[in-house]
Amino acid sequence: MRVLVTGAAGFIGSHVCARLSEDHDVVGIDDLSTGDRSNLDGIDIEFVEGSILDPDALATAASGADSVVHLAAIPSVPRSMANPLASHDAIVTGTLRVLEVARALDDPLVVMASSSSVYGANPELPKHERMTPMPMSPYAGAKLAAEQYCTTWSRCFGLRTLPFRFFNVYGSRQTPGHAYAAVVPAFVDAALAGRPIPVHGDGTQSRDFTYVGTVVDVIADALRRDVATDGPVNLAFGTRSTLLDVIELLETQLGRELEREHSTSRVGDVPHSQADHTLLDELFPTIVPTSLDDGLRDTVAWMTSYLAGDHAPSS
């Protein structure tokens, strides 16, 4: 099988490329605006440096593909608040271009990365796929539009798609050191450097943290068994950990107390998120998720090496 991976040089994309390259021919495309080419060092794939918004670059990368894993985006809620149009172009228009390229292929499966942020202000827990989405940021609105285009192209044109709603994915190659850093790398970086942990709000906001290795397991299984759906699927396992819980786990693993530095909550941040994983379990019954404790342990080990200069950056 030949698989196209968009956003191949990013945090999740590079993990997907590494896993899929063990069994498939993989071609990755990335404009390196947030990813890093060195994330793919030692991974046996073809690489096209270019944007999915560039029809020629995308057509070159997609040529002969049997399946597509569409991960390219401008990540993060704060980035979208700062530049809504750029988020729309990358996520919505970019997804449309990927779907149109896929239509020209021979009955491909298109796996697409949406986000739990689409649930937004809807307070119901756990979040299930039949809930009314209430996006609270341009990023969330764009992801909702993109996944709707996936299901629309499936119904209109017969394109087989599988939109996953990712929930707070974390792990190695997800780096700190910039204004839009995700919470886990920001916490781990500060803890290892001896700085106060930066907490937006009181820290009681909760998340369904999902280890990147588990996400890759699900995607690889979807391609192996050719799983398509007629709507979005939560990709998380029903855990609910607060930011303070994450800090306490880090304290246990590092063997010391960690100072916290609280600031105001960020506009667009969802207070609580937890997945109903009923549909995921039905579609992928053999997947065993990595616990937050084990995932954090691996993340701390990677971040320790990264800060020592042993790893390349990512986004």
XYZ file of C-alpha atoms in Angstrom:
315
model
C 0.000 0.000 0.000
C 1.149 3.528 -0.788
C 0.058 6.095 1.848
C 0.119 9.876 1.618
C 0.621 11.645 4.956
C -0.012 15.398 5.065
C 1.692 17.363 7.823
C 4.311 14.628 7.780
C 7.086 16.546 9.570
C 4.980 17.597 12.533
C 4.564 16.062 15.971
C 1.856 13.514 15.167
C 2.711 13.259 11.465
C 6.273 12.126 12.053
C 5.081 9.383 14.428
C 2.525 8.233 11.855
C 5.184 8.166 9.124
C 7.537 6.144 11.311
C 4.912 3.513 12.080
C 3.413 3.242 8.593
C 6.802 3.058 6.893
C 7.351 -0.310 8.602
C 4.668 -1.907 6.399
C 3.842 0.529 3.587
C 5.353 2.876 1.037
C 4.866 6.334 2.547
C 5.072 9.758 0.927
C 4.865 12.790 3.182
C 4.109 16.405 2.367
C 4.792 19.341 4.671
C 5.572 23.019 4.112
C 7.628 23.047 7.346
C 5.754 26.085 8.665
C 5.253 24.362 12.023
C 6.880 20.958 11.507
C 10.598 20.226 11.197
C 12.247 18.154 8.471
C 14.627 16.583 10.975
C 11.685 14.875 12.697
C 11.770 12.480 9.747
C 15.483 11.673 9.986
C 15.989 7.930 9.742
C 12.405 7.295 8.584
C 12.133 5.618 5.194
C 9.651 7.796 3.287
C 9.515 9.978 0.199
C 9.217 13.634 1.177
C 7.686 16.527 -0.732
C 8.387 19.959 0.749
C 5.335 22.003 -0.091
C 1.921 23.157 1.033
C -1.322 21.260 0.599
C -2.621 24.617 -0.694
C -0.230 24.256 -3.655
C -2.110 22.102 -6.215
C 1.060 20.989 -8.000
C 2.911 19.962 -4.824
C -0.139 18.134 -3.498
C -0.769 16.330 -6.804
C 2.864 15.222 -6.922
C 2.707 13.846 -3.377
C -0.643 12.109 -3.928
C 0.275 10.407 -7.178
C -0.430 6.662 -6.925
C -1.577 6.783 -3.271
C -3.968 4.110 -2.032
C -4.799 5.879 1.246
C -4.404 9.344 2.761
C -3.748 10.349 6.380
C -4.581 14.053 6.501
C -2.927 15.761 9.486
C -1.784 19.085 7.997
C -3.099 22.147 9.844
C -2.027 25.230 11.721
C -2.294 23.776 15.222
C -3.529 25.358 18.442
C -6.417 27.493 19.581
C -4.267 30.553 20.464
C -2.708 30.586 16.980
C -6.180 30.683 15.460
C -7.206 33.559 17.715
C -4.189 35.514 16.513
C -4.749 34.738 12.811
C -8.183 33.279 11.998
C -7.800 33.548 8.229
C -4.578 31.528 8.209
C -6.266 28.787 10.267
C -9.203 28.713 7.858
C -6.973 28.485 4.805
C -4.792 25.697 6.202
C -7.561 23.628 7.799
C -10.686 24.178 5.694
C -9.374 25.035 2.243
C -6.481 22.631 2.729
C -8.872 19.785 3.564
C -10.973 20.530 0.488
C -7.876 20.327 -1.702
C -6.898 17.002 -0.114
C -10.401 15.614 -0.665
C -10.404 16.704 -4.292
C -7.004 15.128 -4.919
C -8.217 11.955 -3.203
C -11.252 11.828 -5.492
C -8.904 11.370 -8.445
C -7.323 8.287 -6.840
C -8.534 4.695 -7.072
C -11.031 4.337 -4.183
C -8.742 5.552 -1.377
C -9.466 5.733 2.346
C -9.000 9.269 3.742
C -8.254 9.419 7.484
C -8.596 12.997 8.729
C -7.581 14.667 11.997
C -10.372 16.726 13.534
C -10.413 17.898 17.147
C -12.349 17.574 20.395
C -12.366 21.388 20.424
C -15.421 21.246 18.137
C -17.550 20.389 21.217
C -16.575 23.741 22.710
C -19.137 25.326 24.990
C -21.438 22.297 25.096
C -21.194 21.334 28.800
C -22.342 17.720 28.477
C -19.839 15.053 29.598
C -18.614 12.756 28.300
C -18.520 14.197 24.797
C -20.231 11.940 22.274
C -20.314 12.244 18.508
C -24.074 12.984 18.363
C -23.765 16.115 20.519
C -24.332 19.580 19.109
C -20.907 21.158 18.455
C -20.389 24.631 19.940
C -16.927 25.809 18.791
C -15.261 28.479 20.932
C -12.362 29.403 18.635
C -11.564 29.828 14.930
C -9.473 26.645 15.152
C -12.449 24.651 16.458
C -14.793 26.132 13.857
C -12.359 25.304 11.081
C -11.930 21.709 12.270
C -15.705 21.283 12.383
C -16.040 22.598 8.840
C -13.235 20.319 7.630
C -14.749 17.166 9.116
C -18.143 18.127 7.668
C -16.549 18.405 4.235
C -15.163 14.892 4.730
C -18.588 13.429 5.407
C -20.147 15.531 2.638
C -17.619 14.278 0.080
C -18.384 10.756 1.278
C -22.117 11.175 0.763
C -21.897 13.134 -2.486
C -19.002 11.427 -4.216
C -18.622 8.069 -2.474
C -15.207 8.964 -1.045
C -14.480 6.717 1.927
C -13.461 8.838 4.913
C -12.688 8.479 8.621
C -12.620 11.782 10.569
C -11.106 11.364 14.044
C -11.678 13.891 16.808
C -8.329 13.965 18.630
C -8.338 14.746 22.366
C -5.206 16.472 23.750
C -2.572 14.311 22.119
C 0.849 14.441 23.804
C 4.206 12.678 23.644
C 7.710 12.846 22.194
C 8.510 15.408 19.472
C 5.921 17.807 20.876
C 8.103 20.690 21.954
C 7.855 23.662 24.327
C 9.552 27.019 23.960
C 6.960 29.007 22.022
C 3.817 30.974 22.835
C 1.516 28.253 21.540
C 3.055 25.250 23.292
C 0.588 22.565 24.368
C 0.102 22.013 28.075
C 2.066 18.756 28.550
C 5.318 19.871 26.879
C 5.035 23.263 28.574
C 4.652 21.602 31.989
C 7.426 19.042 31.431
C 9.842 21.650 30.096
C 9.289 23.957 33.060
C 9.581 21.076 35.543
C 12.884 19.851 34.115
C 14.287 23.378 33.917
C 13.314 24.220 37.504
C 10.899 26.985 36.487
C 7.388 27.419 37.914
C 4.743 25.429 36.021
C 2.688 27.887 33.901
C -0.995 27.241 34.631
C -3.706 29.192 32.831
C -6.620 29.483 35.255
C -6.916 27.543 38.504
C -5.761 24.211 37.057
C -9.018 22.383 37.647
C -9.875 22.290 33.937
C -9.862 18.669 32.806
C -8.715 16.869 29.674
C -8.819 13.401 28.122
C -5.071 13.188 27.462
C -4.169 10.695 24.719
C -0.656 9.397 24.147
C 0.616 9.817 20.588
C 1.593 6.138 20.349
C -2.021 5.143 20.970
C -3.221 7.543 18.272
C -0.774 5.966 15.827
C -1.967 2.469 16.816
C -5.530 3.426 15.901
C -4.581 5.040 12.582
C -2.425 2.084 11.570
C -5.251 -0.327 12.437
C -7.732 1.774 10.437
C -5.538 1.517 7.353
C -4.826 -2.174 7.882
C -8.529 -3.061 8.135
C -9.768 -0.299 5.773
C -12.177 1.259 8.305
C -14.446 4.026 6.998
C -17.399 5.752 8.705
C -20.251 8.094 7.836
C -19.317 10.581 10.551
C -16.695 11.618 13.130
C -15.174 9.284 15.725
C -13.718 10.340 19.081
C -10.119 9.192 19.435
C -9.704 9.086 23.209
C -10.576 6.655 25.974
C -12.751 8.414 28.517
C -10.124 9.553 31.023
C -10.546 12.879 32.772
C -7.435 14.406 34.336
C -7.097 17.975 35.551
C -4.028 20.086 34.913
C -3.282 19.788 38.633
C -3.414 15.983 38.252
C -0.731 16.205 35.568
C 1.457 18.321 37.836
C 1.049 15.848 40.691
C 2.067 12.942 38.425
C 5.135 14.886 37.376
C 5.984 15.562 41.024
C 5.769 11.840 41.768
C 7.913 10.895 38.769
C 10.543 13.593 39.434
C 10.500 13.093 43.200
C 10.069 16.752 44.142
C 7.439 19.438 44.558
C 6.869 21.750 41.604
C 6.058 25.420 41.969
C 2.985 26.624 40.043
C 2.511 30.038 38.436
C -1.138 30.773 37.725
C -2.339 33.287 35.139
C -5.681 34.181 33.601
C -7.533 31.600 31.526
C -6.999 31.795 27.769
C -9.830 32.912 25.494
C -11.218 29.938 23.565
C -10.051 27.292 26.038
C -12.658 24.653 26.890
C -13.082 24.065 30.656
C -13.629 20.295 30.535
C -13.174 17.576 27.938
C -13.761 13.836 28.164
C -14.547 11.422 25.345
C -17.335 8.925 25.091
C -15.329 6.104 23.488
C -18.191 3.732 22.725
C -17.895 4.103 18.949
C -14.101 3.917 19.040
C -14.262 0.661 21.015
C -16.725 -0.806 18.514
C -14.509 0.075 15.549
C -11.136 -0.688 17.166
C -11.706 -3.325 19.869
C -8.086 -4.497 20.088
C -6.501 -1.124 20.897
C -5.123 -0.816 24.437
C -4.430 2.824 25.400
C -1.254 3.955 27.137
C -1.937 5.336 30.618
C -1.207 8.978 31.421
C 1.411 7.871 33.971
C 3.286 5.744 31.429
C 2.874 8.291 28.645
C 4.189 11.102 30.830
C 7.154 8.949 31.845
C 8.090 8.436 28.186
C 7.537 12.122 27.486
C 9.791 13.180 30.356
C 12.526 10.829 29.118
C 12.295 12.254 25.604
C 12.175 15.864 26.812
C 15.252 15.297 28.980
C 17.182 14.169 25.883
C 15.679 16.956 23.773
C 16.739 19.658 26.220
C 20.226 18.157 26.254
C 20.363 18.630 22.479
C 19.920 14.992 21.489
C 16.684 15.429 19.493
C 15.391 17.636 16.738
C 12.543 20.088 17.384
C 8.946 19.763 16.306
C 5.775 21.723 16.800
